[in-house]
PDB file of C-alpha atoms and ligand atoms in Angstrom:
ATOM      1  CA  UNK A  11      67.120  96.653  83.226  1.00 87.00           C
ATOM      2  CA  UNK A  12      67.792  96.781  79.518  1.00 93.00           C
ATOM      3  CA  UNK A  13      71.548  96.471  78.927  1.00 97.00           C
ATOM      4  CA  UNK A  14      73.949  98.614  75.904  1.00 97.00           C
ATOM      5  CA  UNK A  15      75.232  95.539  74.324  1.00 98.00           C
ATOM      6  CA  UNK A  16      77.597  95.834  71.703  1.00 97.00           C
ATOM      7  CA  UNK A  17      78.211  92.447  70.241  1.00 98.00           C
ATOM      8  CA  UNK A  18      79.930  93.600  67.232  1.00 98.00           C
ATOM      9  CA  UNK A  19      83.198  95.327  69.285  1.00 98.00           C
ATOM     10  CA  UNK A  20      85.833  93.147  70.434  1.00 98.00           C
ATOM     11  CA  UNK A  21      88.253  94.046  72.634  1.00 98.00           C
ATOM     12  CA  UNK A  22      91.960  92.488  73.095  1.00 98.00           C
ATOM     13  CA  UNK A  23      91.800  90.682  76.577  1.00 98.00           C
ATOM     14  CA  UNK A  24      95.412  90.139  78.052  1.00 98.00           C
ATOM     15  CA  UNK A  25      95.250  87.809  80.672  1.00 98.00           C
ATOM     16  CA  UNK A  26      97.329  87.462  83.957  1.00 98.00           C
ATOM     17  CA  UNK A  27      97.608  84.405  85.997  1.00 98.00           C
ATOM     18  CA  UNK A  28      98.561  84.389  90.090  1.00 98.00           C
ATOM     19  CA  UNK A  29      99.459  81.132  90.561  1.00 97.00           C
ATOM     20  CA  UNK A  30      99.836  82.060  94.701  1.00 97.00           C
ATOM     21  CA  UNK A  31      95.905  83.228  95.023  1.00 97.00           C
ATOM     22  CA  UNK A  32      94.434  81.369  91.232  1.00 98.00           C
ATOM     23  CA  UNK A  33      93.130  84.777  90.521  1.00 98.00           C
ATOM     24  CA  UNK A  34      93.258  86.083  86.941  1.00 98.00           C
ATOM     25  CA  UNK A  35      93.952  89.817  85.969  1.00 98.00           C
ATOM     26  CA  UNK A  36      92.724  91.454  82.857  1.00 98.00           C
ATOM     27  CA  UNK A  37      94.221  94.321  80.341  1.00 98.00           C
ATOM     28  CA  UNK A  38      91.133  94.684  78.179  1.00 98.00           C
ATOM     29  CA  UNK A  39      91.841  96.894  74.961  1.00 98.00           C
ATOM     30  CA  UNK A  40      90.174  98.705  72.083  1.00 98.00           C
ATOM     31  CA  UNK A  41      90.198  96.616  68.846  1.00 97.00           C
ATOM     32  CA  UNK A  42      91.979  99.336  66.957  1.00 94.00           C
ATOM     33  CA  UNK A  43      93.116 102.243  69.393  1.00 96.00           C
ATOM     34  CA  UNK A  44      95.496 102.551  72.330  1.00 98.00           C
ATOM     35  CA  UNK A  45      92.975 102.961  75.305  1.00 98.00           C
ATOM     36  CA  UNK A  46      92.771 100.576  77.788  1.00 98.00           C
ATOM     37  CA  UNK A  47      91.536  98.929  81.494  1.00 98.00           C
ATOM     38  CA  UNK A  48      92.913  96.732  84.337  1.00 98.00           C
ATOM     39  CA  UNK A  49      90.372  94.228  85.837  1.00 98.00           C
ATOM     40  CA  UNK A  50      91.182  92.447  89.412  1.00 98.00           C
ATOM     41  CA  UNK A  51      95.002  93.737  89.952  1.00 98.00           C
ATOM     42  CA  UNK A  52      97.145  91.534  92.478  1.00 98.00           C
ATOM     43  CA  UNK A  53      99.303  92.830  94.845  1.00 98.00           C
ATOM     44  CA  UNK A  54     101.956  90.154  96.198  1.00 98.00           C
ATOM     45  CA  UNK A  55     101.769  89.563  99.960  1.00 97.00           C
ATOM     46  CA  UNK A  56     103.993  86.977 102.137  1.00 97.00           C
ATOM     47  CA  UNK A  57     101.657  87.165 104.851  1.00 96.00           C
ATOM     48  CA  UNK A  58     103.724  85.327 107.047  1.00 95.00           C
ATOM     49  CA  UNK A  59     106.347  87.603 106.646  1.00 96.00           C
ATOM     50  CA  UNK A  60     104.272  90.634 106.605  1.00 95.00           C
ATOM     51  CA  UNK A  61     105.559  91.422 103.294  1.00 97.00           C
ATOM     52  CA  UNK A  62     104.028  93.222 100.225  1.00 97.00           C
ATOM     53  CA  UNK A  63     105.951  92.956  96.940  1.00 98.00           C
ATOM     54  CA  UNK A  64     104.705  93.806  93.323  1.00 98.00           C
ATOM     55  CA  UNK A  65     105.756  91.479  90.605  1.00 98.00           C
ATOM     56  CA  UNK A  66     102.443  90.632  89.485  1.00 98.00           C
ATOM     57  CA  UNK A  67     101.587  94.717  89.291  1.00 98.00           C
ATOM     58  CA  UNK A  68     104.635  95.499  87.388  1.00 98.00           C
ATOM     59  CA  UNK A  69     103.749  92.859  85.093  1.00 98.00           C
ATOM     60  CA  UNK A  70     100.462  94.229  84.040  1.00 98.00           C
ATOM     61  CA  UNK A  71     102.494  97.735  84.215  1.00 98.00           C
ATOM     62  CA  UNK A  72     105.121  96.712  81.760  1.00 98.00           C
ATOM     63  CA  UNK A  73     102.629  95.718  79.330  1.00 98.00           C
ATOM     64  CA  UNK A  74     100.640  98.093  79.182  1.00 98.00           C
ATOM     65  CA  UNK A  75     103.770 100.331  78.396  1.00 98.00           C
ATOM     66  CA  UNK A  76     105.445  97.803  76.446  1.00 98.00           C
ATOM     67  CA  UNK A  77     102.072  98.446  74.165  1.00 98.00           C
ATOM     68  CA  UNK A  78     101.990 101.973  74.954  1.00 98.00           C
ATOM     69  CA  UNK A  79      98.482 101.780  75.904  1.00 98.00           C
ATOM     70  CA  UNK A  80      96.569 104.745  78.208  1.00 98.00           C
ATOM     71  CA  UNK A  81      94.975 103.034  80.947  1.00 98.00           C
ATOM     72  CA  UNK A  82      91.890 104.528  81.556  1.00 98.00           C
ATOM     73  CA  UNK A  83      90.196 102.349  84.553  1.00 98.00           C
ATOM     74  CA  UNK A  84      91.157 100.039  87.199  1.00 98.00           C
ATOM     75  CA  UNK A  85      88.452  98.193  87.964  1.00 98.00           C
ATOM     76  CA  UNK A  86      87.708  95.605  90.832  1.00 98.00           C
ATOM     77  CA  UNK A  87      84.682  93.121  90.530  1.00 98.00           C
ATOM     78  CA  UNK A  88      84.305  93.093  94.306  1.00 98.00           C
ATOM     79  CA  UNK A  89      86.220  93.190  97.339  1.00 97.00           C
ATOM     80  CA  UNK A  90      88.144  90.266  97.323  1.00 97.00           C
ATOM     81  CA  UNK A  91      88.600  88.110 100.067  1.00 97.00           C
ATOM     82  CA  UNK A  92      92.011  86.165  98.491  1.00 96.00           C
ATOM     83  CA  UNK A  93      94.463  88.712  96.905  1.00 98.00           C
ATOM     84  CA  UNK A  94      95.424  92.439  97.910  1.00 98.00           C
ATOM     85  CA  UNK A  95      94.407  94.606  95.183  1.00 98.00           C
ATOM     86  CA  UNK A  96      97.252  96.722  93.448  1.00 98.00           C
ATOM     87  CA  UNK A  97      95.236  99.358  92.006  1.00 98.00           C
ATOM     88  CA  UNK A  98      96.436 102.339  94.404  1.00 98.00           C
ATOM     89  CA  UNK A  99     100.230 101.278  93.134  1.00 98.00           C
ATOM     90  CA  UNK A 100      99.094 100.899  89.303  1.00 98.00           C
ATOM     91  CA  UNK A 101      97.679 104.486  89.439  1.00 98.00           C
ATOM     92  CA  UNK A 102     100.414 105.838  90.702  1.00 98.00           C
ATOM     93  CA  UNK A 103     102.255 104.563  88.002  1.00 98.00           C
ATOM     94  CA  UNK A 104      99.974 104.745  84.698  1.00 98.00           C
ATOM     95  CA  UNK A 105      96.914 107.254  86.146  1.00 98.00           C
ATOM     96  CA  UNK A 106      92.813 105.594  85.370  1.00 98.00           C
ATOM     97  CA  UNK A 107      90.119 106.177  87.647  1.00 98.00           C
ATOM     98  CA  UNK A 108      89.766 103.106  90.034  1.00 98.00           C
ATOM     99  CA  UNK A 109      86.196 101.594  89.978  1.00 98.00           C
ATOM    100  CA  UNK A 110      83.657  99.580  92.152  1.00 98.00           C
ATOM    101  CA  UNK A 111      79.869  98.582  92.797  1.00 98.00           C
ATOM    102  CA  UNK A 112      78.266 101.348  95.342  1.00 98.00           C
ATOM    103  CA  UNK A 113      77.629  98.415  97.328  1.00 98.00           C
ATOM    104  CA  UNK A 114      81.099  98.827  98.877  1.00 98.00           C
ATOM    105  CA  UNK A 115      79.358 100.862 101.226  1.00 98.00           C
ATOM    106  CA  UNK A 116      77.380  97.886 102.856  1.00 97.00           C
ATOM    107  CA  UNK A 117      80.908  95.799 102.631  1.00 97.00           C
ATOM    108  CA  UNK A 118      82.759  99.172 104.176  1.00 97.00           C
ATOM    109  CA  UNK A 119      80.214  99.018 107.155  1.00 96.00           C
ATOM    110  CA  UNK A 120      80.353  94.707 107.708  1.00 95.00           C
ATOM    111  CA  UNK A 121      83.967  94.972 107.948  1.00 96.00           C
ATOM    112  CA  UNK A 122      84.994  98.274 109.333  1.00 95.00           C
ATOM    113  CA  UNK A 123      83.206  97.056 112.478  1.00 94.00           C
ATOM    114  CA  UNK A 124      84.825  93.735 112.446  1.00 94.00           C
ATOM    115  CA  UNK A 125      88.558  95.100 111.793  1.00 95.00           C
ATOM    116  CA  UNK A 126      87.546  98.034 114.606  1.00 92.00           C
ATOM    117  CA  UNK A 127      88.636 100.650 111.914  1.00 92.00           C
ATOM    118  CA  UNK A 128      88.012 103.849 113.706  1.00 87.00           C
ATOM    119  CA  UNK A 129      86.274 107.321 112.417  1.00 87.00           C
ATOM    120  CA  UNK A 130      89.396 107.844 110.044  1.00 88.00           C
ATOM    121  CA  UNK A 131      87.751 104.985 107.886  1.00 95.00           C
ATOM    122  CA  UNK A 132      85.194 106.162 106.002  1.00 96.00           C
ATOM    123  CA  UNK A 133      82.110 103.818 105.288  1.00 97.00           C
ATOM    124  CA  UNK A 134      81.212 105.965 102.056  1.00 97.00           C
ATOM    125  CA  UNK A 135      83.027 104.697  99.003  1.00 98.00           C
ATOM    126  CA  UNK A 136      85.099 107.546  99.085  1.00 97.00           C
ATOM    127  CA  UNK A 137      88.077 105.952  98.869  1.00 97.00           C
ATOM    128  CA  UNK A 138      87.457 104.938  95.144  1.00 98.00           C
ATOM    129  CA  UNK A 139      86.968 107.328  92.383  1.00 98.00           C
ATOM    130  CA  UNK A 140      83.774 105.611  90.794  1.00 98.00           C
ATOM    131  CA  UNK A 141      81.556 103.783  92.789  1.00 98.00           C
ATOM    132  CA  UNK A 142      79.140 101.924  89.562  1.00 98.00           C
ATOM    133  CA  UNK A 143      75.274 101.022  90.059  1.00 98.00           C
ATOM    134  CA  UNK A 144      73.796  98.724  88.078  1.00 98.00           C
ATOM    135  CA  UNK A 145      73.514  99.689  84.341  1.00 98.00           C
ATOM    136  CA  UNK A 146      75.954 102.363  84.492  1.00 98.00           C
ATOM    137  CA  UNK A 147      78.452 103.058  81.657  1.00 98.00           C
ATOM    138  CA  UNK A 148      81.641 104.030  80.877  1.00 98.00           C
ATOM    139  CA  UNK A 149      84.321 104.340  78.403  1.00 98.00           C
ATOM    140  CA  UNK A 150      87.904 103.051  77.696  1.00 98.00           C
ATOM    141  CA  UNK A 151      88.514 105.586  74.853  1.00 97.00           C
ATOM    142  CA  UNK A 152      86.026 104.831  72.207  1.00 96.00           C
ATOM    143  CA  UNK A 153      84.690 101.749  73.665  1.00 97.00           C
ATOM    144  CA  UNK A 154      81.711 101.841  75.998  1.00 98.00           C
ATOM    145  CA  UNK A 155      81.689  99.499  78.930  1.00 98.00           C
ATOM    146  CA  UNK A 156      78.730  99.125  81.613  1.00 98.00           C
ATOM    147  CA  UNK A 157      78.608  97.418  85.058  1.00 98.00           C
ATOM    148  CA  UNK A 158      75.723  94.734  85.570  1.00 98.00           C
ATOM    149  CA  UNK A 159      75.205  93.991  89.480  1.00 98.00           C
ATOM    150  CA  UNK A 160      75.330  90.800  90.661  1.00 98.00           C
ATOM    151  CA  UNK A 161      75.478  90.459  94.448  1.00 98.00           C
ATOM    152  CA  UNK A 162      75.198  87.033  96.242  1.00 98.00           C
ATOM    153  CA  UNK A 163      78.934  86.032  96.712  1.00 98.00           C
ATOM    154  CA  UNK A 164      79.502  89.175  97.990  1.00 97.00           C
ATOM    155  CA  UNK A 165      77.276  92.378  98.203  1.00 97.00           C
ATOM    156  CA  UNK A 166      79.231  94.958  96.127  1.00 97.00           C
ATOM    157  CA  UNK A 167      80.159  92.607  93.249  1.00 98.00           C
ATOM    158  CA  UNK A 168      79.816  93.702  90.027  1.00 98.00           C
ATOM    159  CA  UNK A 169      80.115  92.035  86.506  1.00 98.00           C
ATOM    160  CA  UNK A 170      81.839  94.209  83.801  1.00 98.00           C
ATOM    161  CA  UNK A 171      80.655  93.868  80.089  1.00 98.00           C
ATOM    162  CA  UNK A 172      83.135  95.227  77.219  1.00 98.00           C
ATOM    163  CA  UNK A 173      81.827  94.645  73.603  1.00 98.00           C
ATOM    164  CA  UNK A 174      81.591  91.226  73.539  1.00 98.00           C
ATOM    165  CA  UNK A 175      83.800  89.964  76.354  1.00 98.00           C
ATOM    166  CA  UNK A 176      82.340  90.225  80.309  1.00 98.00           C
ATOM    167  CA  UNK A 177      84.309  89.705  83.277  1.00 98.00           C
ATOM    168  CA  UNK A 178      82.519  87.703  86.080  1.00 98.00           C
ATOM    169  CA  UNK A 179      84.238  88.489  88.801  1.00 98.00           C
ATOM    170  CA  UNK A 180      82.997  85.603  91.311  1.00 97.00           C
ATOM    171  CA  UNK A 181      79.634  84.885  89.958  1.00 97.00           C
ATOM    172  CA  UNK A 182      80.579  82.146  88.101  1.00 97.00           C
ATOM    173  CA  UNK A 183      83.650  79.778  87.463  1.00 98.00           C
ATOM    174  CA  UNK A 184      84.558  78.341  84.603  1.00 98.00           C
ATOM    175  CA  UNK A 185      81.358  75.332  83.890  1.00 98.00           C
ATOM    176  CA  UNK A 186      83.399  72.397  85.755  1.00 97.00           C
ATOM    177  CA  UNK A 187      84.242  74.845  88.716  1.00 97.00           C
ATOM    178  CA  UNK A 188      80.438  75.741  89.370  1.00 96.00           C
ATOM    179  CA  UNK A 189      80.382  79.142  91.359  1.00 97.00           C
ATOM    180  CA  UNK A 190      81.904  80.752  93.870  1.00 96.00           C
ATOM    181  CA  UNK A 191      80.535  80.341  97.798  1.00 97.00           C
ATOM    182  CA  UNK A 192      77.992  82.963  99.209  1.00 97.00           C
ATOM    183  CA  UNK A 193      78.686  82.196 102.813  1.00 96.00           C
ATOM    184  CA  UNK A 194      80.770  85.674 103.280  1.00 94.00           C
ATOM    185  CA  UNK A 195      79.105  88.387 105.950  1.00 91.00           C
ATOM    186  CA  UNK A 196      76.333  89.788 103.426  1.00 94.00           C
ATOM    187  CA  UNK A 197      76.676  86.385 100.772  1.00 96.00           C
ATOM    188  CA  UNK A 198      73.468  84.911 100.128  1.00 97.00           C
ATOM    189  CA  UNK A 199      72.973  81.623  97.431  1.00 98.00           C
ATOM    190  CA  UNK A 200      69.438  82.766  96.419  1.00 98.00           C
ATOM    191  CA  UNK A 201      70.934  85.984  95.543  1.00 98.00           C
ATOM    192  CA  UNK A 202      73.853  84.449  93.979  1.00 98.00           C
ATOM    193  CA  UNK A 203      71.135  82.072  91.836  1.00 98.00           C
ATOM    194  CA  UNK A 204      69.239  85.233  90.505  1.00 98.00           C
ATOM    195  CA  UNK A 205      72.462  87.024  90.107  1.00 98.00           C
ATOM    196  CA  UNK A 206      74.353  84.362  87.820  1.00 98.00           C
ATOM    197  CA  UNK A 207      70.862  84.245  85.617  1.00 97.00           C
ATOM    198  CA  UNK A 208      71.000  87.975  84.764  1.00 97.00           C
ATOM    199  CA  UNK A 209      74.590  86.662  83.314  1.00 98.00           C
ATOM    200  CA  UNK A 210      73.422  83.749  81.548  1.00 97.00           C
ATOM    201  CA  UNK A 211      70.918  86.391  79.505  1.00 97.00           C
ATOM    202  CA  UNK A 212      73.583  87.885  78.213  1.00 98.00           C
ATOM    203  CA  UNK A 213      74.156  86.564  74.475  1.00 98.00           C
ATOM    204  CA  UNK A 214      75.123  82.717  73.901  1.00 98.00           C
ATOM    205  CA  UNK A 215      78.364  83.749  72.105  1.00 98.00           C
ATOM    206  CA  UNK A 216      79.385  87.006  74.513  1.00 98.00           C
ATOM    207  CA  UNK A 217      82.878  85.489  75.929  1.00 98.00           C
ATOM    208  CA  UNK A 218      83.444  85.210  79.593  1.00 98.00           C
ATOM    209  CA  UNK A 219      86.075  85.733  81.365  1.00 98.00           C
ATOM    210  CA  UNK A 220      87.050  84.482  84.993  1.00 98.00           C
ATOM    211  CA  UNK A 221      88.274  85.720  87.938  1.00 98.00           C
ATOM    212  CA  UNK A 222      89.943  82.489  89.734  1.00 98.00           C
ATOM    213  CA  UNK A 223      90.134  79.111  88.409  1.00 98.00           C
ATOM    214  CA  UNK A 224      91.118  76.365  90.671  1.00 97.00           C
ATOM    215  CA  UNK A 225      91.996  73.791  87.404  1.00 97.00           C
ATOM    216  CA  UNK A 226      89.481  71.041  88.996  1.00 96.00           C
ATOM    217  CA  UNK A 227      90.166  67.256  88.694  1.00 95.00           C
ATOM    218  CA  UNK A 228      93.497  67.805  87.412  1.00 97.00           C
ATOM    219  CA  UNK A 229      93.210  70.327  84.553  1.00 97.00           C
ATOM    220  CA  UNK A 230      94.855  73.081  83.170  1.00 98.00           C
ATOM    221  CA  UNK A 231      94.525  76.273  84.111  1.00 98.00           C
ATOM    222  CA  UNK A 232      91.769  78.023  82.207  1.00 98.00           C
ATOM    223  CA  UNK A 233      89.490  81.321  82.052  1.00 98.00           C
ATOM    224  CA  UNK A 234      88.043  81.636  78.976  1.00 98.00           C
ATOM    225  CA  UNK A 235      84.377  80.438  78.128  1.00 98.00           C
ATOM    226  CA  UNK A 236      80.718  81.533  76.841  1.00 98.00           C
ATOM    227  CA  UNK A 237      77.566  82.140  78.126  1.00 98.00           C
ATOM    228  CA  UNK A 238      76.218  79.105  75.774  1.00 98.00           C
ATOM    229  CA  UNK A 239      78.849  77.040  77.510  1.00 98.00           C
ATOM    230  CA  UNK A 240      77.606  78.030  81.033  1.00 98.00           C
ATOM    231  CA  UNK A 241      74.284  77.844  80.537  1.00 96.00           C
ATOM    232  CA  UNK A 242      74.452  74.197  78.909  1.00 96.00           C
ATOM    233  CA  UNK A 243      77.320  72.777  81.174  1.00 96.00           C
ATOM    234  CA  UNK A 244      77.671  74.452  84.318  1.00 97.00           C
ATOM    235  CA  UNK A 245      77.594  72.158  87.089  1.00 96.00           C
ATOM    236  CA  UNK A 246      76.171  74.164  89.737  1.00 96.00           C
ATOM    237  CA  UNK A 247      73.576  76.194  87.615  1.00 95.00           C
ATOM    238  CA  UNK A 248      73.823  74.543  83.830  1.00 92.00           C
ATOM    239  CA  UNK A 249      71.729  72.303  82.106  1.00 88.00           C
ATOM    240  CA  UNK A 250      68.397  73.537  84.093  1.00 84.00           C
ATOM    241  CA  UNK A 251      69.064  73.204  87.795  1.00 92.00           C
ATOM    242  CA  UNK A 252      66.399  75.035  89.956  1.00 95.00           C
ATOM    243  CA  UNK A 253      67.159  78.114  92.494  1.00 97.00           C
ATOM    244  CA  UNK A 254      66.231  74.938  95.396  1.00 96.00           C
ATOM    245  CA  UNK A 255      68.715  73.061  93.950  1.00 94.00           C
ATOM    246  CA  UNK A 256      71.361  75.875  93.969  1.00 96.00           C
ATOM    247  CA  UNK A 257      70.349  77.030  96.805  1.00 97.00           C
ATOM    248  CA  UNK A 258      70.872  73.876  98.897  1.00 96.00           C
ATOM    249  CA  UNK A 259      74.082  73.033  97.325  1.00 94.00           C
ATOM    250  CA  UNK A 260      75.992  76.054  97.710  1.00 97.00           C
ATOM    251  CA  UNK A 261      74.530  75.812 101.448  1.00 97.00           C
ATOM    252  CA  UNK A 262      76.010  72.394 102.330  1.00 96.00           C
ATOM    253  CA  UNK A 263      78.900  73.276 100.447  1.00 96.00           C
ATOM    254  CA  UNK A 264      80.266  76.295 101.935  1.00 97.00           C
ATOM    255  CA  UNK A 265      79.810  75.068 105.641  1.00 97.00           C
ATOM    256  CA  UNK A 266      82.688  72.579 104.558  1.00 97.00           C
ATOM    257  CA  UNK A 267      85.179  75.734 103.289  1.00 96.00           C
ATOM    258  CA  UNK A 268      87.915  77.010 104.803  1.00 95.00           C
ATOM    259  CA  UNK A 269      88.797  80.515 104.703  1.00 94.00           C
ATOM    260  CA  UNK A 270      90.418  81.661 102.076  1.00 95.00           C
ATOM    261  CA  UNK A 271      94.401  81.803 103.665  1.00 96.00           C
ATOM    262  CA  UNK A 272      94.355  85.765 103.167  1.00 97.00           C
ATOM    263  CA  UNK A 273      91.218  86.888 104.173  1.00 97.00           C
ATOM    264  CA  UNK A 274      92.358  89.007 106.750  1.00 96.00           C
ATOM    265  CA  UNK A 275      95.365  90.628 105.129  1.00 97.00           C
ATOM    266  CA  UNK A 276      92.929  91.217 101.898  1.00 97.00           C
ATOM    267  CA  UNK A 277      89.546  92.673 103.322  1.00 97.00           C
ATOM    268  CA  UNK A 278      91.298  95.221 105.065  1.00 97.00           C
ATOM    269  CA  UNK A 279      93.549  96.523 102.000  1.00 97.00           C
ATOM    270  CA  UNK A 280      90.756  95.729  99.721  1.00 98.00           C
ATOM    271  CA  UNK A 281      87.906  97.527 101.555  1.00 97.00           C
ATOM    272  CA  UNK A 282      90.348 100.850 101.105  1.00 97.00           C
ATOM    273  CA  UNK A 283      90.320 100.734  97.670  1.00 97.00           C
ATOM    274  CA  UNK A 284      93.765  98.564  97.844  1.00 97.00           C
ATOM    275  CA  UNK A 285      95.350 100.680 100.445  1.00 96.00           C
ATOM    276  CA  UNK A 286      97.580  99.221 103.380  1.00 95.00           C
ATOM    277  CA  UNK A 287      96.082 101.001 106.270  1.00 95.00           C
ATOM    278  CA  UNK A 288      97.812 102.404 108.830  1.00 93.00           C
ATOM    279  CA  UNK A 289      98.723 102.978 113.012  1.00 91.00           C
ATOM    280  CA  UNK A 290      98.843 106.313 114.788  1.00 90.00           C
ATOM    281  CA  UNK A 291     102.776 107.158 113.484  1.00 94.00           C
ATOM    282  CA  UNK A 292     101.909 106.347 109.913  1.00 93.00           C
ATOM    283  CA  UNK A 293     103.293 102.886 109.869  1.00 95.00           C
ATOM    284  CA  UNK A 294     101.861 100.395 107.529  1.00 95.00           C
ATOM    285  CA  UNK A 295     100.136  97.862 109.907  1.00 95.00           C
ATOM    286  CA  UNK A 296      96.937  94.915 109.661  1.00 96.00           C
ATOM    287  CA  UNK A 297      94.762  93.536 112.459  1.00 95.00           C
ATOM    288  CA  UNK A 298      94.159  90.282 113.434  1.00 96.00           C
ATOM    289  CA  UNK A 299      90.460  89.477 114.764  1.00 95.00           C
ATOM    290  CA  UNK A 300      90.597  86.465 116.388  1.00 95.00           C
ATOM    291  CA  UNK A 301      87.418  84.670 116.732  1.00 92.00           C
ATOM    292  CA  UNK A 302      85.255  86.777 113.739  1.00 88.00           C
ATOM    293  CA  UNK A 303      85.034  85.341 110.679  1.00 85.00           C
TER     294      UNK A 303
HETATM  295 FE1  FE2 B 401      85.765  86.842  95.650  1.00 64.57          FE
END
């Protein structure tokens, strides 16, 4: 697959930090015009209360009209397994077409059998209004944008290039935080390896542009970093390490994780395109599988 890289366009990237779920969300802009898109929204949950608020969405939305910026798409790398996605509550609000890999189908299927969704859910995509396959491409007014796919942590995930800035979603963390864990129902670490690789061709100077970072050993938060960086430092694929190596790693690795605390609340919003399912009288309600994941 040849990529349409456009080195030479640079987009404003606006970044959001969750400090409850370390998940960073994006308003990526043209360099000289008003049109814009949302990567990786957050919806607030307290899951112990069974309560959904939406600070960190009216953040992003009172930026983008504070700049008075059109918001074109409302993208999501993947179906996340740690936050709620806003991006049914930011459409409302600003319009965009919401946007995902075509792989949400397989992700639809895992987890619509393990949540016992029922015929209402559909297993199609159809809840999003763009389901991307690798190499597609799309615009944010004059800027083109294209979707590189990159399963492994998760089937569906996609990475999003933007002139010269790409969002990783969960391929990669920053190059002390190694990679994300492919032990999720349709993960795989050789899949991950060959995946991350496809993003370490991308040009040495394209910036990069995380999804979560966990500020290891002490650090500040960060999110920003190049594929030169990567590809010389990363600790989990940097500096040479084989697809064995990786492979064994992330193996041993992930059999020492917990889940993430709001996987269940999060698959089950997320897998609807970010909407809070609901019972028989129309009452916002999530399921608890005991004994599944
Ligand atoms: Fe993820």
């Amino acid at each position: 697959m040849t990529y349409p890289i456009h080195m030479t366009v640079t987009p404003h990237v606006s970044a959001f930090f969750d400090e409850a779920t370390n998940t960073i969300s994006y308003i990526v802009s043209e360099p000289d015009g008003d049109h814009c898109a949302i990567i990786d929204s957050v919806l607030d949950i307290d899951y112990a209360a069974g309560r959904i608020t939406y600070d960190s969405a009216d953040a992003l939305i009172a930026e983008v009209a504070r700049r008075d910026l059109k918001l074109d798409w409302i993208i999501e790398t993947h179906v996340h397994a740690d936050h709620l996605s806003a991006a049914p509550y930011i459409q409302e609000k600003l319009g965009g077409k919401i946007g995902v890999g075509d792989k949400i189908t397989v992700v639809q299927d895992t987890f619509g059998k393990v949540f016992n969704a029922g015929t209402e859910f559909q297993r199609d995509g159809s809840q999003f209004d763009a389901l991307f396959k690798d190499g597609d491409t799309y615009v944010i007014g004059g800027m083109q944008g294209f979707a590189i796919a990159t399963p492994g942590h998760t089937p569906a995930c996609m990475v999003h290039v933007i002139g010269d800035a790409c969002f990783v979603g969960d391929t990669l963390f920053m190059p002390d935080g190694g990679s994300a864990r492919a032990d999720f129902p349709g993960g795989d670490a050789g899949v991950l390896y060959d995946s991350i690789q496809k993003v370490l061709a991308l040009p040495d100077e394209m910036r990069l542009f995380m999804c979560h970072d966990y500020g290891p050993n002490g650090r500040d938060i960060k999110w920003e970093t190049t594929v030169a960086e990567e590809k010389a430092h990363n600790i989990h694929v940097g500096g040479g390490k084989t697809r064995e190596d990786f492979i064994k790693f992330r193996t041993e690795r992930d059999a020492t994780l917990d889940m993430p605390k709001l996987i269940i609340p999060s698959l089950q919003v997320n897998m609807r395109a970010g909407e809070v399912p609901q019972d028989e009288d129309g009452n916002e309600m999530l399921k608890v599988p005991l004994n599944q994941l």
